[in-house]
XYZ file of C-alpha atoms in Angstrom:
358
model
C 0.000 0.000 0.000
C 1.287 3.436 -0.950
C -0.480 5.158 1.934
C 1.633 3.504 4.585
C 2.380 5.127 7.924
C 5.800 6.680 8.379
C 6.656 4.266 11.211
C 5.747 1.229 9.127
C 7.892 2.521 6.248
C 10.839 2.830 8.626
C 10.213 -0.640 10.019
C 10.169 -2.171 6.543
C 13.334 -0.310 5.572
C 15.078 -1.777 8.615
C 13.907 -5.278 7.708
C 15.178 -4.927 4.133
C 18.473 -3.490 5.361
C 19.111 -6.261 7.854
C 18.147 -8.870 5.245
C 20.610 -7.541 2.663
C 23.406 -7.422 5.231
C 22.716 -10.929 6.551
C 25.180 -13.680 5.418
C 22.323 -15.739 3.976
C 21.495 -12.956 1.467
C 24.519 -13.857 -0.651
C 23.304 -17.459 -0.899
C 19.605 -16.791 -1.455
C 19.400 -13.561 -3.510
C 20.570 -12.799 -7.024
C 21.734 -9.383 -8.228
C 18.558 -9.040 -10.281
C 16.406 -9.749 -7.232
C 18.253 -7.125 -5.177
C 17.818 -4.628 -8.023
C 14.084 -5.371 -8.168
C 13.762 -5.012 -4.399
C 15.491 -1.621 -4.422
C 13.365 -0.464 -7.374
C 10.227 -1.467 -5.514
C 11.302 0.330 -2.343
C 12.164 3.495 -4.251
C 8.844 3.558 -6.103
C 6.972 2.907 -2.861
C 8.736 5.719 -0.992
C 8.342 8.223 -3.837
C 4.662 7.508 -4.331
C 4.116 7.574 -0.563
C 5.492 11.149 -0.502
C 7.485 10.531 2.691
C 10.533 12.599 1.873
C 12.249 12.059 5.240
C 12.064 8.310 4.782
C 13.337 8.641 1.210
C 16.308 10.566 2.613
C 16.921 7.753 5.120
C 16.758 5.239 2.283
C 19.482 7.147 0.410
C 21.552 7.288 3.588
C 21.153 3.532 3.936
C 22.385 2.998 0.362
C 25.474 5.093 1.093
C 26.003 2.990 4.221
C 25.930 -0.196 2.135
C 28.584 1.221 -0.222
C 30.952 2.261 2.573
C 33.604 -0.469 3.036
C 34.070 0.564 6.668
C 30.370 0.285 7.469
C 29.579 -2.852 5.459
C 32.963 -4.514 4.718
C 31.536 -7.837 3.561
C 28.523 -6.578 1.615
C 28.115 -8.764 -1.465
C 25.869 -6.539 -3.614
C 27.921 -3.321 -3.765
C 28.029 -3.252 -7.576
C 24.262 -3.738 -7.766
C 23.612 -0.880 -5.321
C 26.098 1.325 -7.182
C 24.329 0.631 -10.478
C 20.964 1.332 -8.839
C 22.116 4.700 -7.520
C 23.664 5.592 -10.876
C 20.338 4.932 -12.587
C 18.463 6.667 -9.769
C 15.087 8.297 -10.138
C 13.199 8.317 -13.396
C 12.224 11.737 -14.761
C 8.668 11.163 -13.574
C 9.806 10.169 -10.079
C 12.040 13.215 -9.819
C 9.063 15.437 -10.633
C 7.034 13.594 -7.982
C 9.747 14.106 -5.374
C 9.983 17.857 -5.943
C 6.209 18.289 -6.036
C 5.928 16.360 -2.755
C 8.011 18.987 -0.937
C 5.279 21.126 0.665
C 7.247 24.385 0.642
C 9.491 23.708 -2.346
C 13.027 22.311 -2.516
C 14.536 25.515 -1.138
C 12.755 25.026 2.201
C 13.353 21.275 2.424
C 15.753 19.887 5.061
C 19.314 19.412 3.843
C 18.939 15.631 4.068
C 15.968 15.757 1.723
C 17.788 18.070 -0.697
C 20.613 15.531 -0.831
C 18.126 12.965 -2.133
C 17.640 15.025 -5.279
C 21.367 15.022 -5.959
C 22.034 11.400 -4.970
C 19.255 9.917 -7.062
C 18.968 12.433 -9.905
C 22.548 12.667 -11.128
C 21.645 11.351 -14.611
C 18.515 13.467 -14.986
C 19.871 16.756 -16.308
C 16.930 17.352 -18.636
C 14.385 16.732 -15.883
C 16.192 19.052 -13.453
C 16.393 21.659 -16.224
C 12.622 21.437 -16.669
C 12.110 21.755 -12.930
C 14.247 24.908 -12.780
C 11.966 26.559 -15.316
C 8.849 25.464 -13.413
C 9.789 26.953 -10.039
C 8.196 30.220 -8.973
C 10.439 30.948 -6.012
C 14.027 32.043 -6.489
C 15.126 29.976 -3.484
C 13.780 26.789 -5.084
C 15.435 27.563 -8.408
C 18.785 28.120 -6.691
C 18.643 24.704 -5.009
C 17.938 22.968 -8.314
C 20.617 25.026 -10.080
C 23.146 23.771 -7.528
C 21.988 20.217 -8.239
C 22.393 20.730 -11.986
C 25.834 22.303 -11.550
C 26.925 19.313 -9.462
C 25.710 17.018 -12.254
C 27.643 18.960 -14.897
C 30.909 19.045 -12.979
C 33.550 20.723 -15.131
C 31.673 20.110 -18.404
C 29.450 23.083 -19.346
C 28.051 21.552 -22.564
C 24.555 20.944 -21.140
C 24.380 24.489 -19.753
C 25.628 25.951 -23.045
C 22.860 24.034 -24.829
C 20.292 25.485 -22.387
C 21.770 28.963 -22.896
C 21.378 28.700 -26.671
C 17.840 27.296 -26.509
C 16.353 29.372 -23.676
C 13.985 32.324 -23.894
C 15.729 35.718 -23.857
C 14.372 36.345 -20.339
C 16.298 33.319 -19.000
C 19.629 33.944 -20.735
C 21.230 35.699 -17.781
C 20.445 32.740 -15.495
C 22.098 30.209 -17.798
C 25.095 32.433 -18.453
C 25.567 32.863 -14.697
C 25.604 29.087 -14.270
C 28.129 28.628 -17.079
C 30.301 31.305 -15.461
C 30.220 29.360 -12.189
C 31.916 26.467 -13.981
C 34.421 28.753 -15.688
C 34.426 32.364 -16.838
C 36.148 31.411 -20.117
C 33.296 29.007 -20.884
C 30.866 31.916 -20.435
C 32.823 34.101 -22.859
C 32.882 31.357 -25.494
C 29.135 30.821 -25.058
C 28.491 34.541 -25.580
C 30.504 34.738 -28.803
C 29.032 31.502 -30.145
C 25.438 32.466 -29.460
C 25.695 36.096 -30.573
C 26.407 34.995 -34.142
C 23.237 32.967 -34.615
C 20.749 34.309 -32.047
C 17.595 36.206 -32.966
C 17.745 39.999 -32.455
C 15.784 39.913 -29.165
C 18.134 37.213 -27.832
C 21.192 39.214 -28.919
C 19.935 42.190 -26.918
C 19.337 39.901 -23.919
C 22.882 38.491 -24.194
C 24.300 42.015 -24.103
C 22.242 42.700 -20.967
C 23.436 39.442 -19.393
C 27.100 40.190 -20.072
C 26.697 43.641 -18.548
C 25.134 42.129 -15.394
C 27.582 39.300 -14.655
C 30.914 40.442 -13.179
C 34.019 39.155 -14.921
C 32.475 37.944 -18.177
C 33.409 41.041 -20.172
C 37.122 41.706 -20.610
C 39.621 42.547 -23.338
C 39.535 38.984 -24.686
C 35.778 39.050 -25.096
C 36.002 42.448 -26.777
C 38.586 41.075 -29.247
C 36.173 38.256 -30.107
C 33.190 40.587 -30.485
C 34.821 43.285 -32.645
C 34.869 41.011 -35.756
C 31.096 40.519 -35.345
C 30.616 44.256 -35.881
C 32.569 43.968 -39.130
C 30.408 41.020 -40.239
C 27.257 43.121 -39.905
C 23.730 41.782 -39.724
C 21.535 41.919 -36.635
C 24.469 41.181 -34.304
C 26.226 44.492 -35.045
C 24.023 46.872 -33.042
C 23.868 44.790 -29.808
C 27.674 44.481 -29.756
C 28.087 48.231 -30.247
C 25.541 48.752 -27.473
C 27.589 46.520 -25.148
C 30.818 48.478 -25.680
C 28.933 51.738 -25.106
C 27.026 50.551 -22.006
C 30.162 49.256 -20.335
C 32.113 52.388 -21.193
C 34.998 50.396 -22.647
C 37.412 53.158 -23.648
C 39.855 50.555 -24.972
C 37.334 49.913 -27.756
C 37.782 53.482 -29.106
C 40.445 52.515 -31.719
C 37.968 50.059 -33.249
C 35.398 52.861 -33.572
C 37.888 55.012 -35.472
C 38.611 52.097 -37.820
C 34.903 51.658 -38.498
C 34.178 55.301 -39.341
C 37.135 55.327 -41.735
C 36.136 52.143 -43.565
C 35.079 52.642 -47.173
C 31.795 50.798 -46.642
C 30.814 52.649 -43.433
C 28.394 54.835 -45.376
C 26.441 51.708 -46.368
C 25.827 50.606 -42.768
C 22.258 50.936 -41.476
C 21.438 54.235 -39.772
C 21.075 52.914 -36.174
C 24.519 51.263 -36.401
C 26.127 54.434 -37.728
C 24.521 56.457 -34.938
C 25.785 53.896 -32.387
C 29.331 54.166 -33.766
C 29.195 57.964 -33.575
C 27.946 57.793 -29.966
C 30.767 55.417 -29.038
C 33.341 57.513 -30.843
C 32.465 60.537 -28.725
C 31.798 58.741 -25.423
C 34.706 56.260 -25.450
C 37.365 58.235 -27.295
C 38.689 61.769 -26.933
C 35.670 64.061 -27.244
C 37.604 66.848 -28.954
C 38.804 64.565 -31.752
C 35.310 63.140 -32.179
C 33.678 66.578 -32.393
C 36.266 67.703 -34.929
C 35.480 64.644 -37.066
C 31.721 65.317 -36.758
C 32.218 68.936 -37.788
C 33.969 67.784 -40.952
C 31.093 65.429 -41.781
C 28.508 68.181 -41.227
C 30.362 70.604 -43.514
C 31.163 68.038 -46.205
C 29.659 68.351 -49.682
C 29.139 65.663 -52.300
C 27.813 65.668 -55.845
C 27.646 61.934 -56.426
C 26.638 60.390 -53.069
C 24.443 63.138 -51.726
C 21.782 60.839 -50.258
C 24.380 58.720 -48.428
C 26.101 61.842 -47.067
C 22.815 63.327 -45.839
C 22.029 60.120 -43.950
C 25.518 60.175 -42.420
C 24.986 63.787 -41.302
C 21.592 62.897 -39.812
C 23.238 60.091 -37.804
C 25.853 62.525 -36.481
C 23.073 64.908 -35.338
C 21.202 62.005 -33.682
C 24.366 60.980 -31.825
C 24.982 64.530 -30.622
C 21.387 64.670 -29.338
C 21.821 61.361 -27.491
C 25.066 62.381 -25.795
C 24.051 65.935 -24.941
C 27.474 67.012 -23.681
C 28.473 70.660 -23.659
C 30.603 70.078 -26.746
C 27.770 68.258 -28.521
C 25.357 71.119 -27.806
C 27.925 73.620 -29.039
C 28.319 71.802 -32.359
C 24.534 71.578 -32.816
C 24.207 75.303 -32.164
C 26.966 76.043 -34.669
C 25.258 74.156 -37.498
C 21.812 75.394 -36.521
C 22.959 78.955 -37.137
C 25.633 78.884 -39.800
C 25.447 75.369 -41.130
C 24.132 74.185 -44.449
C 20.461 74.888 -44.971
C 19.241 71.281 -44.924
C 20.947 70.711 -41.534
C 19.556 73.700 -39.667
C 16.123 72.234 -38.985
C 17.428 68.804 -37.766
C 19.937 70.589 -35.494
C 17.143 72.750 -34.054
C 14.976 69.656 -33.476
C 17.887 67.927 -31.717
C 18.408 70.911 -29.425
C 14.700 71.017 -28.583
C 14.818 67.286 -27.822
C 17.761 67.857 -25.488
C 16.006 70.733 -23.734
C 12.882 68.610 -23.195
C 14.980 65.787 -21.770
C 16.740 68.148 -19.379
C 13.374 69.522 -18.187
C 12.188 65.963 -17.574
C 15.292 65.137 -15.555
C 14.794 68.215 -13.376
C 11.144 67.380 -12.691
C 10.801 65.623 -9.277
């Protein structure tokens, strides 16, 4: 009967334990029979939802495998194989659901059951992590999954690549706990193929997790900007958000590339923002002034878009130098730039009023 009293469960566990340790067990039981007996006990305890007794059962199995505790135990290999197989996915779900206040509030002995009998159930534990509502419960299961993974992050990297954007930071944190270099490799690998919303989430995750971003990661991300596509803007956003002044030389290379004028407008604006914020402002403003005064007979449309991106960047940054350059071209600049410069200044003034409003 599944609905067995806790005391009776303990009594039966003691009987089974004494029977397996008795000398006659070696003569009267086969390995298959011991395996079947352990399977039956496990199913009975899981379905009975007596987590304390399940924890005692696991403790008893560890006792059987300890040469000091049970030096002459004949079925060590069978017990070892049983523990390696452990809970089925369905049983693991039953165990966690049977914890009245979630795994985070369960006694340490009960938490150890999850690890001892779920070590080959990475996918099931992964599912459970996503199902938990409480952060404390998720953390317990994350620790279990990390213990399962050991020094191999491949399962976590797979989860990182397949997860919703909202969960990316969690998986990247776990990868970083195994090794920060693994986290950097996961970022570069996923940025290339991820959807735009996931790329933005990866940037946010990198910015949140200490130690992931460094010069090596920057060196791996700079080529992605050159490759273009949807990955370009999130990478530029990362450099800008983290204020990486060592990235400034790359920004100068980009604005001087022959094909820079063909980049999409948001990317050009992002490069101009980074050029001014990460590099020397005076040099950046001088370069912007040249763009705003430039004339072209053959690529007029491309030049006008470039000038619009410069004005947008100046409006975003809003430094004293940026405002000065906007004022200059509002008054004495080329006719088609005066109105955009005025609009940018009005936008800046509105933003400043908002910031002053309590």
